[in-house]
Coordinates of C-alpha atoms in Angstrom, one line a residue:
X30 CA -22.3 2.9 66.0
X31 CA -21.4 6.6 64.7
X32 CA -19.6 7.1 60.9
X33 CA -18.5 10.3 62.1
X34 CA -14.9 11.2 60.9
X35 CA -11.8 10.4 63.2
X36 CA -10.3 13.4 64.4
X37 CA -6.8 13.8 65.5
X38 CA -6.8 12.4 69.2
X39 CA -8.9 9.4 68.1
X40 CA -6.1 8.9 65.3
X41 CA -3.2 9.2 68.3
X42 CA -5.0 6.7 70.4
X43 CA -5.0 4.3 67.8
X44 CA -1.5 4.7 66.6
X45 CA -0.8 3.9 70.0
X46 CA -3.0 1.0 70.3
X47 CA -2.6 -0.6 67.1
X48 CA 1.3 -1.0 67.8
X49 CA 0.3 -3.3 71.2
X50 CA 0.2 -6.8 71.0
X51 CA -3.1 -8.8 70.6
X52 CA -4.9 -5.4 69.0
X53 CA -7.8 -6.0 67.7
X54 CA -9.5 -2.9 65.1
X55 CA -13.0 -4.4 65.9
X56 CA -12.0 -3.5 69.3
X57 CA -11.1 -0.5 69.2
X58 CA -13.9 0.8 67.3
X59 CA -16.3 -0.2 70.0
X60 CA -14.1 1.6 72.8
X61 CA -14.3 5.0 70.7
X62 CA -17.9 4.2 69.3
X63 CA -17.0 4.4 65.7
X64 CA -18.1 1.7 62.8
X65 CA -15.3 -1.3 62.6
X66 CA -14.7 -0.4 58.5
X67 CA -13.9 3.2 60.2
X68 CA -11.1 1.7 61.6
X69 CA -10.4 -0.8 59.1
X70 CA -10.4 2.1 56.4
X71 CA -8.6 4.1 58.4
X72 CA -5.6 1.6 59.0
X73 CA -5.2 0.3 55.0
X74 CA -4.9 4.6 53.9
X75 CA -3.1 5.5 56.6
X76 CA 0.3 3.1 57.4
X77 CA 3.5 2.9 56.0
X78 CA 5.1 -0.1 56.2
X79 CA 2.2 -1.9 57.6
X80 CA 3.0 1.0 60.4
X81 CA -0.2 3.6 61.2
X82 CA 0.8 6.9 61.3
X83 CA -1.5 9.2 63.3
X84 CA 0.4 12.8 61.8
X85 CA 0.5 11.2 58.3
X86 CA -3.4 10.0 58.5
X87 CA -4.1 13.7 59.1
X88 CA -2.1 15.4 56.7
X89 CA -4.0 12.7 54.2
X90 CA -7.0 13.6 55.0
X91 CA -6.8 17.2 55.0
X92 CA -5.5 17.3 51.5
X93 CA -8.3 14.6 50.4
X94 CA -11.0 16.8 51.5
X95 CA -9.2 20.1 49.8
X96 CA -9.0 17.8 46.5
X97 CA -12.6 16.8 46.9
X98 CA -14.3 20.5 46.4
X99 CA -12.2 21.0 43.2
X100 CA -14.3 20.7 40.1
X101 CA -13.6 19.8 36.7
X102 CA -13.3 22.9 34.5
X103 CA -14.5 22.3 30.7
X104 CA -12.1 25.6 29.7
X105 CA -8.7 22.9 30.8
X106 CA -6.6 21.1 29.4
X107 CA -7.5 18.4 31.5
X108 CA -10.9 18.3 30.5
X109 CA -9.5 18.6 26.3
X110 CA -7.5 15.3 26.8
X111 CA -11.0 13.7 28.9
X112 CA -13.0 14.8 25.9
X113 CA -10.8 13.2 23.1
X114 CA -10.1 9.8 24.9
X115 CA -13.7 9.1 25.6
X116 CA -14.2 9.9 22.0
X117 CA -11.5 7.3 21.6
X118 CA -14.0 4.9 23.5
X119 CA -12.0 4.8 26.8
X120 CA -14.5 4.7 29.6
X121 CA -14.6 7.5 32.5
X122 CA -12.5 4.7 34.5
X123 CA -9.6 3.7 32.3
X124 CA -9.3 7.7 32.0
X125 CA -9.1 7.9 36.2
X126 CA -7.1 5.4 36.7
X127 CA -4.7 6.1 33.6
X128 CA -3.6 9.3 35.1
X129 CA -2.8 7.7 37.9
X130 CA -0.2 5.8 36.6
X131 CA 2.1 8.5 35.9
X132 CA 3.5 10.5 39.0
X133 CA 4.8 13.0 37.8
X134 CA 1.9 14.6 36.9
X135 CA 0.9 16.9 39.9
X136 CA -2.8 16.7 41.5
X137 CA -4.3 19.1 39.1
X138 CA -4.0 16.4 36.8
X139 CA -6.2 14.1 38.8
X140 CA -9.7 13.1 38.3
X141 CA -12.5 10.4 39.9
X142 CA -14.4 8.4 37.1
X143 CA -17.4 9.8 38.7
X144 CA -16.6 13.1 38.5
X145 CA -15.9 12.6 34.8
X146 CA -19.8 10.9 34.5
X147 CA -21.1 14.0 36.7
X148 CA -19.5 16.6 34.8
X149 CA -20.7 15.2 31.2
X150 CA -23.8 14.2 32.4
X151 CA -24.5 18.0 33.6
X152 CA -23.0 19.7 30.1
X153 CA -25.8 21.8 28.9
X154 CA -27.8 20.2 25.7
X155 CA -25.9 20.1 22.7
X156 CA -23.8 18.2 19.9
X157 CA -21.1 17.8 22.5
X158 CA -23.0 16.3 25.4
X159 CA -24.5 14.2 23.3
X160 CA -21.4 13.3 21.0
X161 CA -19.8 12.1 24.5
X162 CA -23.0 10.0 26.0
X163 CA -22.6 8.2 22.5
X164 CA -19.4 7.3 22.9
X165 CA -20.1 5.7 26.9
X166 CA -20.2 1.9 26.6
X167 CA -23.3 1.1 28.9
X168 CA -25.3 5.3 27.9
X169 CA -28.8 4.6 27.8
X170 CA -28.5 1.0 26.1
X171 CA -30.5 -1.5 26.9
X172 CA -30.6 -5.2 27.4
X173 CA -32.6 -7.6 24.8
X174 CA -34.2 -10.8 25.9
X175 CA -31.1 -13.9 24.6
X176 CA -33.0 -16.3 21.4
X177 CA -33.5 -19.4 21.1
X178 CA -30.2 -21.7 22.1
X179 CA -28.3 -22.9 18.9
X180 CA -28.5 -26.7 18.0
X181 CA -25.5 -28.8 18.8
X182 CA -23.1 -28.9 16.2
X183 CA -20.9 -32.2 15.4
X184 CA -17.5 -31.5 16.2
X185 CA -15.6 -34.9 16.4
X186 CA -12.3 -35.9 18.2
X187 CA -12.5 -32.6 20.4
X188 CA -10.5 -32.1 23.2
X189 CA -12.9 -30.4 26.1
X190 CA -12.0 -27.3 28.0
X191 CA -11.6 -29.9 31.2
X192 CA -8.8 -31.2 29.4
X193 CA -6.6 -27.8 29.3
X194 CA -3.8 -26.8 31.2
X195 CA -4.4 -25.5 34.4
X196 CA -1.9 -22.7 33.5
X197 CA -4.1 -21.5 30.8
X198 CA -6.9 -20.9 33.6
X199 CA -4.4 -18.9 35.8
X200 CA -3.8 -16.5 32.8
X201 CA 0.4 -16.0 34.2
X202 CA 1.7 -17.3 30.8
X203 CA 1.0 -15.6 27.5
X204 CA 0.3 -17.3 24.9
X205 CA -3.1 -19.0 25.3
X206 CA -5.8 -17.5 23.0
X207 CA -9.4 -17.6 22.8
X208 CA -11.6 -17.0 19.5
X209 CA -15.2 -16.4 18.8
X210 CA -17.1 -15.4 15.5
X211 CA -19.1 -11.8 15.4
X212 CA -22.1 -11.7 13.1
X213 CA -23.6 -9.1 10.6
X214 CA -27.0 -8.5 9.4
X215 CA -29.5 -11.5 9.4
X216 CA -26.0 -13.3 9.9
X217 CA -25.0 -13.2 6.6
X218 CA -21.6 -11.8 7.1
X219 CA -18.3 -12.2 9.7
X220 CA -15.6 -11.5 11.0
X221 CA -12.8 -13.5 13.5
X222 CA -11.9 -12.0 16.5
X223 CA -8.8 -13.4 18.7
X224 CA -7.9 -12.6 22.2
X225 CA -4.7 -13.4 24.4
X226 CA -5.9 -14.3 27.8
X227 CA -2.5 -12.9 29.6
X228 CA -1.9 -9.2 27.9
X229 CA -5.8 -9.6 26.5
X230 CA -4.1 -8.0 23.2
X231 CA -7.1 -9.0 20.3
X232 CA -6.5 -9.1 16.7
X233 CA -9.6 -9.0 14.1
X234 CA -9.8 -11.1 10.6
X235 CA -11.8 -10.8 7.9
X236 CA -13.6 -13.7 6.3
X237 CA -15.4 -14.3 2.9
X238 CA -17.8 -16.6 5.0
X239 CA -18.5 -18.3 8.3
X240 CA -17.4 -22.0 6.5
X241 CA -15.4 -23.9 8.2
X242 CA -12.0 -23.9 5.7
X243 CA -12.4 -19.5 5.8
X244 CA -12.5 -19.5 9.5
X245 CA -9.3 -21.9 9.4
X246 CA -7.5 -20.2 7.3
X247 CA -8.5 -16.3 8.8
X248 CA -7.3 -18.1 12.2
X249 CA -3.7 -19.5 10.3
X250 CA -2.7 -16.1 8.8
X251 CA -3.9 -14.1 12.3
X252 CA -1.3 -15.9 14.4
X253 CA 1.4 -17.6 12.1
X254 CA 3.7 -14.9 12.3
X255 CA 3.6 -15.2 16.6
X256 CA 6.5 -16.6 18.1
X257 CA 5.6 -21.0 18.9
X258 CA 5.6 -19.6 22.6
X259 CA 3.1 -17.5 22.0
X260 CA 0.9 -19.7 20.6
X261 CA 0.1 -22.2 22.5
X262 CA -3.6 -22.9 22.8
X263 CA -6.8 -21.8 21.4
X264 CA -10.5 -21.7 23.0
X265 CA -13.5 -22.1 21.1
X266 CA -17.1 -22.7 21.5
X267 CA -19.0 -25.6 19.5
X268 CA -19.2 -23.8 16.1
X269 CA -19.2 -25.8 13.6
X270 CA -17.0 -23.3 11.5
X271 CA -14.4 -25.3 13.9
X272 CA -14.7 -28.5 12.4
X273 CA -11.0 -27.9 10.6
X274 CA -9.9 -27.7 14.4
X275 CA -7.1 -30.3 13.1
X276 CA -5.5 -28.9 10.1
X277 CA -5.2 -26.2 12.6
X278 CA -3.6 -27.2 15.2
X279 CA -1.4 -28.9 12.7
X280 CA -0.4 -25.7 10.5
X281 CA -0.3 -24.1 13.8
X282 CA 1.8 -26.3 16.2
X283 CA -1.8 -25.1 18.9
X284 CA -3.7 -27.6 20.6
X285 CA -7.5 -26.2 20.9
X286 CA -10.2 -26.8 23.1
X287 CA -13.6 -26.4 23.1
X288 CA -16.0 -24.5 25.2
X289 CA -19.0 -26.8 26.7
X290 CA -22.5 -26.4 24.7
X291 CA -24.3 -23.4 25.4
X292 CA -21.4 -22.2 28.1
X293 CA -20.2 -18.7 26.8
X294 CA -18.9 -17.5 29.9
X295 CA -16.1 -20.5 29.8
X296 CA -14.4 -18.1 27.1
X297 CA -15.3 -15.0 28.9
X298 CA -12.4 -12.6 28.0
X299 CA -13.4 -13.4 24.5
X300 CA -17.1 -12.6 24.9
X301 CA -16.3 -9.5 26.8
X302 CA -14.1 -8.5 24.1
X303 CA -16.6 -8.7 21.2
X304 CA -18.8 -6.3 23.4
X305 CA -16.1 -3.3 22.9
X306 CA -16.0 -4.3 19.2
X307 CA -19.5 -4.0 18.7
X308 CA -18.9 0.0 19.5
X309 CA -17.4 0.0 16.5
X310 CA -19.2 -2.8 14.4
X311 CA -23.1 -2.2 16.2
X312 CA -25.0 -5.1 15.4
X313 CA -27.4 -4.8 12.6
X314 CA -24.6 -3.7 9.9
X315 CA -23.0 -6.1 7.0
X316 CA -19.8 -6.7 8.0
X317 CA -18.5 -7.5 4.8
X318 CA -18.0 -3.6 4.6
X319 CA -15.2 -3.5 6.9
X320 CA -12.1 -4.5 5.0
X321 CA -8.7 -5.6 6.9
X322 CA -7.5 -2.4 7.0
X323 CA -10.9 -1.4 9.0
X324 CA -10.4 -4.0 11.5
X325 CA -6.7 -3.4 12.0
X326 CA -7.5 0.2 12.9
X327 CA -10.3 -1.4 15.2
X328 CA -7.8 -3.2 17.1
X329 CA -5.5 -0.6 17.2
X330 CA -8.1 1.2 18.7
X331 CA -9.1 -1.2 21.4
X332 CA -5.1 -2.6 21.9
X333 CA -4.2 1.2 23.2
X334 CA -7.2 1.4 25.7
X335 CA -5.8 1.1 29.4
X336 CA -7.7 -1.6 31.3
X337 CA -8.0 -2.2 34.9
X338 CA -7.0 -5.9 34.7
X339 CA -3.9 -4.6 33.3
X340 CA -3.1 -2.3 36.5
X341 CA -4.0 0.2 33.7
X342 CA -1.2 -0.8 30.8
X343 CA -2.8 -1.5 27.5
X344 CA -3.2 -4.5 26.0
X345 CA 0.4 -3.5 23.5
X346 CA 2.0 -2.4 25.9
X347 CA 1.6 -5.4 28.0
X348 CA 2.5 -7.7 25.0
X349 CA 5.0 -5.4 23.7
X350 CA 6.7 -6.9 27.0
X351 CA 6.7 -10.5 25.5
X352 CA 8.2 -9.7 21.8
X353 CA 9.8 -6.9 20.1
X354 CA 7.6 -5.4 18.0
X355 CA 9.2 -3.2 16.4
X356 CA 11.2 -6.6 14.7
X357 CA 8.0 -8.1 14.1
X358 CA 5.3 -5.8 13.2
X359 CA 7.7 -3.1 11.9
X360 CA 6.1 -0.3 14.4
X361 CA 5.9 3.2 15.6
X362 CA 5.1 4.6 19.3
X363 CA 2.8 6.8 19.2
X364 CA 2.3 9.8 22.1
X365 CA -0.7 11.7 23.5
X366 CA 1.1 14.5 24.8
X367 CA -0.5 16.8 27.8
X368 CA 1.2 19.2 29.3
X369 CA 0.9 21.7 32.3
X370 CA 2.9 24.3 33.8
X371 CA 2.7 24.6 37.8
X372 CA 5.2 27.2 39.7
X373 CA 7.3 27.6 36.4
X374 CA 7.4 23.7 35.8
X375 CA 6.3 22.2 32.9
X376 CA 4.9 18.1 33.7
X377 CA 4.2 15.9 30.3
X378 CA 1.7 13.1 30.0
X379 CA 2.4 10.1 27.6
X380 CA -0.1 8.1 26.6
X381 CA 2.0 5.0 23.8
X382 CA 0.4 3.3 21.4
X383 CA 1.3 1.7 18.8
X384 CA 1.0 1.7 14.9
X385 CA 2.0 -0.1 11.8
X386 CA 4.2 1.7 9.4
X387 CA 3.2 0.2 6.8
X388 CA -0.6 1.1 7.4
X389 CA 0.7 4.3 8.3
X390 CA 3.4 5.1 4.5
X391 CA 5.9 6.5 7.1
X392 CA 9.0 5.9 7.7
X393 CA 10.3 5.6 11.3
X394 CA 11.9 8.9 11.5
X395 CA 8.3 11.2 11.5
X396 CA 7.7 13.8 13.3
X397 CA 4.1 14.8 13.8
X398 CA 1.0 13.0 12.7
X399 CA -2.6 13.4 13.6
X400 CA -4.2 10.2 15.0
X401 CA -7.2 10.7 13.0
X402 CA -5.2 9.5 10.3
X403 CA -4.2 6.2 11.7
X404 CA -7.5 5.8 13.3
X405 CA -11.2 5.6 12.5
X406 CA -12.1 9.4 11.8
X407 CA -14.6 9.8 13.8
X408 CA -12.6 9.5 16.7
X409 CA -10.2 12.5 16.4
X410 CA -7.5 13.5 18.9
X411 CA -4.1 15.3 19.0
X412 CA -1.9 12.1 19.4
X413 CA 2.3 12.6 17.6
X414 CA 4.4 10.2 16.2
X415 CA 7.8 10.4 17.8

């Protein structure tokens, strides 16, 4: 079978034929000697309406293959606003697929994750190249062999994770949270970490210790102030920092569930979740040097990245769907504005977040703020207050 590309009679001929009945793509491909996912390709880009378009197909691809020899210039702002969101920790994909979401931003504005990899990967040697490789999740790191399994802790009257609502699974309500503890150096200090499995918005808690009446109480004061409905469950592994697991479902109106021994992966979104706070928190360092304030920033931080589970909404903005938050957490939106001017029109890029007034001593009405401020410093950009 050729993979050569279809060209404009081959695309007629299958307008035609793909509107008879009994067509078959696999067909097809054999009569005109192409590959079958030529067709099959071909057919998904190309129809409107579930209609295949032979005129359309070739208008696509002709402006595909003009967008394809355009390179990404580090003199535009294009290239400014890549820089300070990976420096913000979004990967080279939530960036991609980010722009994408808003339309109005012509195809200057547009950018594959790998041509964002290629074009910091082939920066010359300097601070910047390798300020921006530091700040890619996966750069250069490298796995370590897993330790010895943890002995069974004695968690009694448990409810298993068999036992939870299938709904909780399916992830189509809010409300169902999972919870994990992250450990400092030569485990002598922690921190809580919480995670909604719908709008996967995660808030961080400090503790004094990893005992079991801390963790309860960290767990209390991180989700009291949620609406009941968005409380719902909890997911835990066999800690035994759980073993208060009934005073809190009590003080919380939550059933929770635990995680079978040694099963990680059955609280998943949790796990995958303490891996982006470890870009902040590397492992190694005593956590008890990261106050509240630290780990509201943190989440801040990690709440306003886009994510591809998400259709490329962050996790706020996805929650800020379920309760007003400017009622309950007394909040500001926050923009990343990027603009260009094509043919005399001016197109603006907003990228919302969200921040705490209180964290922030403003009051609602201010104009202009640096987002170094309201974030960790190291991570500077040009974000406004509106």
């Amino acid at each position: 079978m050729s993979y050569h590309h279809l060209n404009f009679e081959d695309r007629t001929a299958l307008m035609l034929e793909s509107r008879k009945e009994g067509f078959s793509a696999r067909k097809f491909a054999e009569l005109i000697k192409r590959h079958p996912s030529t067709i099959y390709r071909e057919l998904k880009r190309n129809s409107i309406n579930d209609v295949y378009q032979a005129r359309y197909a070739s208008d696509n691809t002709f402006a595909r293959r003009r967008r394809g020899h355009r390179k990404l210039k580090i003199d535009s702002i294009l290239w400014k606003f890549i820089v300070e969101a990976i420096r913000c920790l979004w990967s080279p994909q939530q960036i991609a697929k980010r722009l994408k979401t808003f339309p109005d931003l012509d195809q200057t504005m547009n950018v594959s994750h790998t041509t964002i990899y290629s074009t910091i990967r082939a920066l010359p040697k300097g601070e910047l190249k390798k300020d921006l490789l530091s700040c890619l999740r996966h750069e250069n790191k490298k796995r370590k062999a897993n330790g010895e399994p943890k002995k069974d802790s004695i968690l009694q009257d448990i409810k298993t994770i068999h036992e939870r609502p299938a709904e909780v699974q399916e992830r189509k309500i809010p409300g169902h949270w999972e919870a994990d503890l992250i450990k400092g150096k030569d485990n002598k200090s922690s921190i809580a970490t919480l995670i909604e499995r719908n709008t996967r918005l995660c808030i961080l808690a400090t503790l004094p210790d990893a005992k079991a009446e801390s963790v309860r109480k960290a767990l209390t004061e991180a989700l009291k102030y949620l609406p009941a409905e968005l409380r719902k469950t909890l997911t835990y592994d066999r800690g035994r920092e759980m073993s208060e697991h009934k005073i809190l479902e009590e003080d919380l109106g939550i059933d929770v569930y635990f995680c079978d021994p040694h099963s990680p992966w059955q609280k998943g979104t949790c796990e995958n979740m303490n891996g982006l706070i470890r870009q902040y928190l590397p492992k190694g360092i005593d956590l008890n040097q990261a106050d509240q304030h630290y780990l509201n920033q943190v989440a801040m931080s990690l709440n306003t990245r886009p994510r591809k589970a998400l259709d490329w909404l962050t996790p706020l903005e996805k929650f800020a769907q379920l309760v007003d938050y400017h009622m309950a957490f007394e909040t500001v939106r926050v923009f990343y504005v990027l603009t260009s001017h094509v043919h005399g029109h001016r197109s603006t890029f907003y990228a919302v977040l969200q921040v705490n007034i209180s964290e922030l001593q403003l009051k609602p009405c201010a104009l202009i703020l640096p987002l170094h401020q309201v974030m960790l410093p190291r991570y500077r950009a040009v974000y406004f207050v509106q």
